[in-house]
N, CA, C and O of each residue as an XYZ file, in Angstrom:
596
protein
N      24.471      3.646    -18.364
C      23.530      4.280    -17.465
C      23.865      3.918    -16.036
O      24.241      2.781    -15.750
N      23.736      4.857    -15.155
C      24.030      4.650    -13.736
C      22.990      3.630    -13.160
O      21.781      3.831    -13.276
N      23.489      2.568    -12.556
C      22.623      1.470    -12.018
C      21.651      2.016    -11.002
O      20.525      1.522    -10.937
N      22.012      3.008    -10.199
C      21.110      3.554     -9.165
C      19.899      4.252     -9.800
O      18.847      4.335     -9.167
N      20.019      4.734    -10.987
C      18.889      5.425    -11.631
C      17.795      4.412    -12.078
O      16.683      4.796    -12.441
N      18.149      3.139    -12.036
C      17.126      2.104    -12.378
C      16.458      1.561    -11.179
O      15.653      0.638    -11.302
N      16.745      2.087     -9.994
C      16.178      1.544     -8.753
C      15.081      2.517     -8.273
O      15.186      3.736     -8.406
N      14.043      1.914     -7.717
C      12.939      2.689     -7.155
C      12.672      2.178     -5.755
O      12.489      0.979     -5.540
N      12.651      3.099     -4.807
C      12.222      2.779     -3.447
C      11.052      3.669     -3.156
O      11.158      4.891     -3.255
N       9.955      3.088     -2.803
C       8.748      3.806     -2.489
C       8.283      3.402     -1.117
O       8.129      2.213     -0.836
N       8.056      4.371     -0.257
C       7.490      4.023      1.012
C       6.442      5.044      1.451
O       6.456      6.204      1.041
N       5.576      4.585      2.263
C       4.424      5.400      2.735
C       4.398      5.271      4.270
O       4.477      4.174      4.824
N       4.289      6.393      4.908
C       4.182      6.443      6.363
C       2.711      6.665      6.690
O       2.261      7.810      6.749
N       1.958      5.594      6.903
C       0.572      5.760      7.224
C       0.413      6.151      8.685
O       1.109      5.659      9.572
N      -0.512      7.037      8.889
C      -0.852      7.542     10.253
C       0.321      8.325     10.844
O       0.401      8.455     12.066
N       1.228      8.848     10.027
C       2.282      9.723     10.470
C       1.837     11.148     10.142
O       1.484     11.421      8.995
N       1.843     12.036     11.084
C       1.486     13.410     10.882
C       2.542     14.089     10.026
O       3.679     14.242     10.473
N       2.193     14.514      8.773
C       3.183     15.027      7.845
C       3.875     16.263      8.373
O       5.067     16.437      8.124
N       3.182     17.130      9.092
C       3.858     18.343      9.548
C       4.959     17.998     10.569
O       5.981     18.682     10.625
N       4.759     16.952     11.366
C       5.775     16.540     12.331
C       6.962     15.905     11.623
O       8.115     16.171     11.963
N       6.664     15.045     10.613
C       7.778     14.429      9.837
C       8.611     15.510      9.194
O       9.839     15.477      9.282
N       7.966     16.478      8.544
C       8.681     17.545      7.891
C       9.488     18.406      8.881
O      10.626     18.789      8.609
N       8.872     18.695     10.026
C       9.573     19.524     11.095
C      10.821     18.738     11.557
O      11.922     19.285     11.615
N      10.628     17.476     11.877
C      11.731     16.693     12.416
C      12.821     16.432     11.352
O      14.001     16.295     11.678
N      12.416     16.369     10.126
C      13.399     16.260      9.024
C      14.261     17.553      8.969
O      15.488     17.498      8.892
N      13.582     18.689      9.011
C      14.314     19.970      8.948
C      15.183     20.229     10.170
O      16.161     20.973     10.094
N      14.831     19.619     11.289
C      15.641     19.741     12.548
C      16.748     18.730     12.615
O      17.520     18.723     13.574
N      16.850     17.857     11.604
C      17.920     16.838     11.618
C      17.616     15.649     12.462
O      18.515     14.852     12.731
N      16.395     15.486     12.897
C      16.029     14.339     13.770
C      15.719     13.063     12.995
O      15.757     11.962     13.544
N      15.404     13.234     11.674
C      15.096     12.085     10.793
C      15.969     12.189      9.550
O      15.465     12.390      8.445
N      17.300     12.051      9.735
C      18.209     12.295      8.606
C      17.991     11.381      7.410
O      18.104     11.827      6.269
N      17.679     10.103      7.650
C      17.507      9.186      6.535
C      16.295      9.544      5.710
O      16.361      9.547      4.481
N      15.173      9.849      6.373
C      13.983     10.265      5.669
C      14.254     11.556      4.936
O      13.824     11.714      3.794
N      14.952     12.479      5.559
C      15.244     13.748      4.910
C      16.094     13.544      3.665
O      15.860     14.174      2.634
N      17.089     12.654      3.767
C      17.928     12.365      2.602
C      17.083     11.792      1.423
O      17.271     12.156      0.263
N      16.157     10.891      1.778
C      15.290     10.344      0.752
C      14.389     11.420      0.161
O      14.204     11.465     -1.055
N      13.822     12.293      1.004
C      12.997     13.368      0.530
C      13.756     14.287     -0.426
O      13.233     14.680     -1.468
N      14.984     14.622     -0.063
C      15.733     15.545     -0.870
C      16.279     14.959     -2.149
O      16.477     15.665     -3.138
N      16.527     13.637     -2.122
C      17.115     12.983     -3.295
C      16.108     12.347     -4.198
O      16.477     11.777     -5.224
N      14.827     12.425     -3.850
C      13.813     11.752     -4.639
C      12.608     12.639     -4.812
O      12.738     13.848     -5.007
N      11.451     12.050     -4.741
C      10.199     12.732     -4.867
C       9.407     12.553     -3.593
O       9.268     11.437     -3.092
N       8.892     13.637     -3.072
C       8.178     13.571     -1.815
C       6.801     14.271     -2.032
O       6.690     15.280     -2.729
N       5.820     13.705     -1.428
C       4.487     14.311     -1.535
C       3.587     13.866     -0.408
O       3.844     12.864      0.259
N       2.568     14.598     -0.215
C       1.549     14.234      0.811
C       0.320     13.662      0.099
O      -0.119     14.155     -0.940
N      -0.210     12.605      0.703
C      -1.460     12.036      0.232
C      -2.552     12.790      0.934
O      -2.560     12.846      2.164
N      -3.460     13.363      0.214
C      -4.500     14.176      0.800
C      -5.879     13.724      0.322
O      -6.534     14.413     -0.460
N      -6.317     12.530      0.815
C      -7.595     12.030      0.373
C      -8.738     12.844      1.008
O      -8.558     13.464      2.056
N      -9.911     12.832      0.361
C     -11.052     13.480      0.985
C     -11.375     12.820      2.320
O     -11.160     11.619      2.487
N     -11.882     13.584      3.257
C     -12.152     13.095      4.609
C     -13.224     12.027      4.653
O     -13.331     11.334      5.665
N     -14.014     11.858      3.625
C     -15.107     10.940      3.663
C     -14.712      9.529      3.268
O     -15.549      8.627      3.298
N     -13.434      9.312      2.893
C     -13.048      7.957      2.550
C     -12.117      7.396      3.602
O     -11.385      8.143      4.251
N     -12.139      6.141      3.769
C     -11.394      5.407      4.779
C     -10.048      4.951      4.235
O      -9.893      4.801      3.023
N      -9.071      4.728      5.110
C      -7.765      4.276      4.632
C      -7.830      2.958      3.905
O      -6.969      2.672      3.072
N      -8.833      2.142      4.199
C      -9.031      0.876      3.472
C      -9.317      1.119      1.990
O      -9.112      0.224      1.169
N      -9.771      2.278      1.651
C     -10.023      2.618      0.258
C      -8.786      3.290     -0.352
O      -8.562      3.165     -1.556
N      -7.983      3.996      0.445
C      -6.818      4.716     -0.079
C      -5.774      3.751     -0.595
O      -5.210      3.987     -1.664
N      -5.489      2.660      0.126
C      -4.453      1.701     -0.321
C      -4.746      1.139     -1.703
O      -3.893      1.201     -2.588
N      -5.964      0.580     -1.904
C      -6.245      0.061     -3.275
C      -6.204      1.108     -4.331
O      -5.794      0.829     -5.457
N      -6.626      2.347     -4.004
C      -6.596      3.432     -4.973
C      -5.148      3.728     -5.332
O      -4.827      3.922     -6.505
N      -4.285      3.764     -4.350
C      -2.851      4.014     -4.597
C      -2.207      2.897     -5.401
O      -1.459      3.151     -6.344
N      -2.504      1.657     -5.022
C      -1.798      0.553     -5.613
C      -2.331      0.130     -7.019
O      -1.615     -0.499     -7.798
N      -3.607      0.494     -7.318
C      -4.117      0.149     -8.643
C      -4.209      1.353     -9.566
O      -4.352      1.185    -10.777
N      -4.129      2.564     -9.024
C      -4.297      3.754     -9.836
C      -5.757      3.971    -10.319
O      -5.995      4.706    -11.278
N      -6.709      3.327     -9.648
C      -8.109      3.498    -10.007
C      -8.876      4.011     -8.770
O      -8.360      4.018     -7.653
N     -10.098      4.429     -9.011
C     -10.883      4.976     -7.880
C     -11.746      3.891     -7.240
O     -11.900      2.809     -7.806
N     -12.300      4.166     -6.085
C     -13.069      3.139     -5.398
C     -14.266      2.572     -6.178
O     -14.669      1.429     -5.960
N     -14.813      3.358     -7.061
C     -15.884      2.845     -7.951
C     -15.423      1.768     -8.847
O     -16.211      0.914     -9.253
N     -14.145      1.777     -9.176
C     -13.590      0.754    -10.053
C     -12.965     -0.447     -9.316
O     -13.132     -1.592     -9.736
N     -12.243     -0.172     -8.210
C     -11.645     -1.280     -7.494
C     -12.568     -1.907     -6.471
O     -12.314     -3.020     -6.011
N     -13.632     -1.216     -6.109
C     -14.673     -1.813     -5.256
C     -14.449     -1.802     -3.733
O     -15.201     -2.431     -2.989
N     -13.429     -1.096     -3.285
C     -13.145     -0.992     -1.860
C     -13.470      0.412     -1.356
O     -12.574      1.241     -1.204
N     -14.762      0.680     -1.096
C     -15.179      2.000     -0.673
C     -14.891      2.277      0.806
O     -14.410      3.358      1.145
N     -15.164      1.371      1.636
C     -14.889      1.508      3.048
C     -14.489      0.109      3.520
O     -15.139     -0.870      3.155
N     -13.495      0.010      4.275
C     -12.904     -1.264      4.646
C     -12.829     -1.322      6.166
O     -12.552     -0.289      6.776
N     -13.053     -2.440      6.807
C     -13.212     -3.759      6.243
C     -14.632     -4.165      5.978
O     -14.891     -5.205      5.374
N     -15.566     -3.333      6.436
C     -16.982     -3.754      6.233
C     -17.654     -2.708      5.362
O     -17.382     -1.513      5.483
N     -18.516     -3.160      4.502
C     -19.276     -2.280      3.619
C     -20.712     -2.742      3.512
O     -21.031     -3.892      3.813
N     -21.568     -1.846      3.085
C     -22.960     -2.264      2.831
C     -23.001     -2.858      1.437
O     -22.509     -2.253      0.484
N     -23.588     -4.045      1.316
C     -23.711     -4.716      0.027
C     -24.657     -3.920     -0.830
O     -25.750     -3.552     -0.401
N     -24.212     -3.648     -2.089
C     -25.040     -2.861     -3.004
C     -26.446     -3.434     -3.104
O     -26.655     -4.641     -3.224
N     -27.410     -2.499     -3.049
C     -28.821     -2.894     -3.210
C     -29.470     -3.497     -1.970
O     -30.621     -3.932     -2.018
N     -28.722     -3.524     -0.844
C     -29.275     -4.159      0.394
C     -28.910     -3.274      1.569
O     -28.294     -2.222      1.399
N     -29.288     -3.701      2.748
C     -28.853     -3.094      3.956
C     -27.925     -4.029      4.703
O     -27.645     -3.804      5.880
N     -27.458     -5.038      4.068
C     -26.583     -6.066      4.660
C     -25.132     -5.569      4.688
O     -24.607     -5.010      3.725
N     -24.530     -5.806      5.837
C     -23.090     -5.446      5.959
C     -22.291     -6.663      5.621
O     -22.547     -7.748      6.143
N     -21.320     -6.498      4.747
C     -20.446     -7.593      4.308
C     -18.979     -7.206      4.603
O     -18.616     -6.030      4.656
N     -18.174     -8.236      4.787
C     -16.742     -8.032      4.933
C     -16.103     -8.100      3.592
O     -16.420     -8.980      2.792
N     -15.186     -7.169      3.320
C     -14.430     -7.149      2.048
C     -13.050     -7.725      2.289
O     -12.419     -7.427      3.303
N     -12.575     -8.554      1.360
C     -11.264     -9.108      1.423
C     -10.431     -8.640      0.276
O     -10.938     -8.075     -0.693
N      -9.134     -8.879      0.388
C      -8.215     -8.498     -0.689
C      -8.652     -9.109     -2.011
O      -8.551     -8.465     -3.055
N      -9.127    -10.324     -1.977
C      -9.544    -11.009     -3.226
C     -10.721    -10.362     -3.870
O     -10.954    -10.585     -5.058
N     -11.489     -9.562     -3.148
C     -12.673     -8.903     -3.676
C     -12.361     -7.624     -4.475
O     -13.226     -7.073     -5.154
N     -11.115     -7.176     -4.375
C     -10.725     -5.943     -5.063
C     -10.516     -6.189     -6.547
O      -9.910     -7.187     -6.938
N     -10.995     -5.319     -7.339
C     -10.785     -5.369     -8.812
C      -9.608     -4.504     -9.143
O      -9.311     -3.545     -8.432
N      -8.937     -4.834    -10.214
C      -7.777     -4.058    -10.679
C      -6.480     -4.761    -10.366
O      -6.420     -5.696     -9.568
N      -5.447     -4.279    -11.022
C      -4.128     -4.916    -10.868
C      -3.179     -3.957    -10.167
O      -3.103     -2.785    -10.539
N      -2.458     -4.430     -9.165
C      -1.506     -3.584     -8.463
C      -0.348     -3.200     -9.356
O       0.049     -3.964    -10.236
N       0.195     -2.017     -9.129
C       1.286     -1.546    -10.016
C       2.495     -2.444     -9.954
O       3.232     -2.535    -10.937
N       2.739     -3.129     -8.812
C       3.880     -4.023     -8.702
C       3.650     -5.280     -9.575
O       4.615     -5.847    -10.087
N       2.420     -5.709     -9.746
C       2.141     -6.807    -10.656
C       2.432     -6.409    -12.071
O       2.966     -7.199    -12.848
N       2.077     -5.156    -12.425
C       2.370     -4.651    -13.789
C       3.899     -4.602    -13.998
O       4.389     -5.022    -15.046
N       4.630     -4.105    -13.034
C       6.086     -4.067    -13.124
C       6.673     -5.482    -13.201
O       7.624     -5.710    -13.949
N       6.123     -6.427    -12.443
C       6.563     -7.792    -12.491
C       6.342     -8.382    -13.882
O       7.208     -9.067    -14.428
N       5.164     -8.102    -14.443
C       4.849     -8.560    -15.792
C       5.849     -8.034    -16.826
O       6.101     -8.673    -17.847
N       6.425     -6.831    -16.534
C       7.385     -6.209    -17.413
C       8.826     -6.696    -17.115
O       9.780     -6.174    -17.691
N       8.978     -7.670    -16.237
C      10.258     -8.271    -15.968
C      11.114     -7.574    -14.936
O      12.295     -7.893    -14.803
N      10.550     -6.629    -14.199
C      11.286     -5.917    -13.151
C      11.468     -6.821    -11.909
O      10.585     -7.599    -11.548
N      12.638     -6.688    -11.279
C      12.942     -7.404    -10.062
C      12.415     -6.604     -8.875
O      12.816     -5.455     -8.691
N      11.530     -7.178     -8.070
C      10.785     -6.431     -7.052
C      10.824     -7.094     -5.700
O      10.889     -8.318     -5.581
N      10.782     -6.260     -4.685
C      10.583     -6.642     -3.301
C       9.523     -5.714     -2.759
O       9.717     -4.500     -2.696
N       8.415     -6.283     -2.372
C       7.285     -5.465     -1.835
C       7.089     -5.912     -0.390
O       6.849     -7.089     -0.119
N       7.196     -4.937      0.550
C       7.096     -5.277      1.958
C       5.876     -4.649      2.649
O       5.633     -3.445      2.564
N       5.127     -5.509      3.328
C       4.041     -5.119      4.206
C       3.002     -4.255      3.557
O       2.589     -3.234      4.106
N       2.580     -4.669      2.382
C       1.481     -3.989      1.725
C       0.142     -4.492      2.283
O      -0.097     -5.699      2.293
N      -0.722     -3.606      2.740
C      -2.017     -4.061      3.171
C      -2.921     -4.293      1.970
O      -2.615     -3.895      0.846
N      -4.041     -4.948      2.243
C      -5.090     -5.181      1.234
C      -4.598     -5.894     -0.019
O      -5.046     -5.611     -1.130
N      -3.697     -6.795      0.175
C      -3.236     -7.584     -0.992
C      -2.796     -8.968     -0.482
O      -2.834     -9.251      0.716
N      -2.388     -9.796     -1.411
C      -1.889    -11.128     -1.087
C      -1.012    -11.562     -2.237
O      -1.135    -11.054     -3.351
N      -0.121    -12.507     -1.964
C       0.792    -12.960     -3.031
C       0.000    -13.737     -4.108
O      -0.844    -14.581     -3.807
N       0.310    -13.414     -5.349
C      -0.324    -14.176     -6.431
C       0.727    -15.019     -7.153
O       1.924    -14.732     -7.128
N       0.228    -16.053     -7.785
C       1.164    -16.981     -8.441
C       1.915    -16.326     -9.586
O       3.044    -16.720     -9.879
N       1.306    -15.310    -10.258
C       1.948    -14.710    -11.429
C       2.943    -13.641    -11.067
O       3.650    -13.140    -11.942
N       3.026    -13.259     -9.743
C       4.004    -12.223     -9.345
C       5.363    -12.848     -9.268
O       5.557    -13.847     -8.575
N       6.322    -12.262     -9.982
C       7.658    -12.840    -10.124
C       8.649    -12.349     -9.068
O       9.766    -12.862     -9.007
N       8.287    -11.400     -8.258
C       9.194    -10.886     -7.233
C       8.969    -11.537     -5.860
O       8.385    -12.616     -5.753
N       9.448    -10.851     -4.820
C       9.234    -11.286     -3.454
C       8.264    -10.277     -2.814
O       8.342     -9.070     -3.045
N       7.370    -10.816     -2.019
C       6.343     -9.912     -1.410
C       5.985    -10.439     -0.001
O       5.884    -11.646      0.223
N       5.799     -9.495      0.932
C       5.280     -9.804      2.262
C       4.022     -8.990      2.356
O       4.036     -7.782      2.119
N       2.932     -9.641      2.699
C       1.604     -9.017      2.797
C       0.982     -9.119      4.153
O       1.012    -10.177      4.782
N       0.416     -8.027      4.612
C      -0.394     -8.013      5.860
C       0.367     -8.393      7.076
O      -0.208     -8.903      8.038
N       1.672     -8.156      7.062
C       2.451     -8.487      8.231
C       2.105     -7.673      9.476
O       2.039     -8.197     10.588
N       1.883     -6.359      9.251
C       1.539     -5.500     10.359
C       0.156     -4.836     10.217
O      -0.121     -3.823     10.859
N      -0.696     -5.415      9.378
C      -1.997     -4.868      9.096
C      -2.923     -5.017     10.279
O      -3.086     -6.112     10.816
N      -3.538     -3.907     10.691
C      -4.445     -3.952     11.837
C      -5.772     -4.624     11.536
O      -6.395     -5.173     12.444
N      -6.230     -4.596     10.269
C      -7.454     -5.221      9.884
C      -7.146     -6.091      8.640
O      -7.636     -5.805      7.548
N      -6.368     -7.102      8.808
C      -5.896     -7.928      7.706
C      -7.060     -8.399      6.837
O      -8.054     -8.941      7.319
N      -6.890     -8.164      5.515
C      -7.905     -8.583      4.551
C      -7.537     -9.959      3.972
O      -8.271    -10.518      3.157
N      -6.440    -10.467      4.390
C      -5.911    -11.741      3.965
C      -4.882    -12.162      5.051
O      -4.225    -11.296      5.630
N      -4.742    -13.424      5.323
C      -3.721    -13.804      6.321
C      -2.349    -13.315      5.985
O      -2.004    -13.225      4.807
N      -1.553    -12.996      6.969
C      -0.176    -12.585      6.735
C       0.480    -13.731      5.894
O       0.382    -14.914      6.221
N       1.125    -13.314      4.838
C       1.674    -14.311      3.904
C       2.785    -13.643      3.096
O       2.997    -12.431      3.135
N       3.484    -14.521      2.355
C       4.595    -14.027      1.561
C       4.891    -14.946      0.400
O       4.384    -16.065      0.329
N       5.711    -14.467     -0.504
C       6.236    -15.236     -1.606
C       7.681    -14.821     -1.758
O       7.949    -13.660     -2.067
N       8.608    -15.711     -1.558
C       8.434    -17.143     -1.185
C       7.858    -17.238      0.224
O       7.994    -16.332      1.047
N       7.207    -18.380      0.464
C       6.419    -18.612      1.696
C       7.261    -18.400      2.950
O       6.731    -17.890      3.938
N       8.548    -18.766      2.966
C       9.361    -18.651      4.179
C       9.784    -17.233      4.494
O      10.354    -17.001      5.560
N       9.530    -16.258      3.607
C       9.912    -14.864      3.794
C       9.126    -14.232      4.927
O       9.624    -13.317      5.582
N       7.903    -14.700      5.174
C       7.095    -14.185      6.271
C       7.722    -14.354      7.624
O       7.498    -13.561      8.539
N       8.519    -15.409      7.744
C       9.163    -15.699      9.032
C      10.254    -14.668      9.290
O      10.925    -14.724     10.321
């Protein structure tokens, strides 16, 4: 089997206007992104307007909805049954990220700059978390620890 067929590269351009990315790709201004689009799978994330990006990331990474992972609006939410505003952290999220499932299955992984997460002891790959996150839910960190540098 071709070794390249066993590799997966997944990236998300948050806050990038899709129509501009697509236009610039077709004009040859973003040749690398266009090559990836043509050689792989491309799609637009189209969440309902009433949910915040802090809810989209956990939904994407766990494959569950906000009612299950618990991150409805981030970084602050109203505590259920009260009028109190609480801060939500990565540790408060329920569910398992897909990269942890792949790690459990023995896959070799490198995860870069994922928001709303943190390195866990059971993750067997390398991960950098919250490096460029505007509302970090956990301090910028990595596994191995020196990778953050």
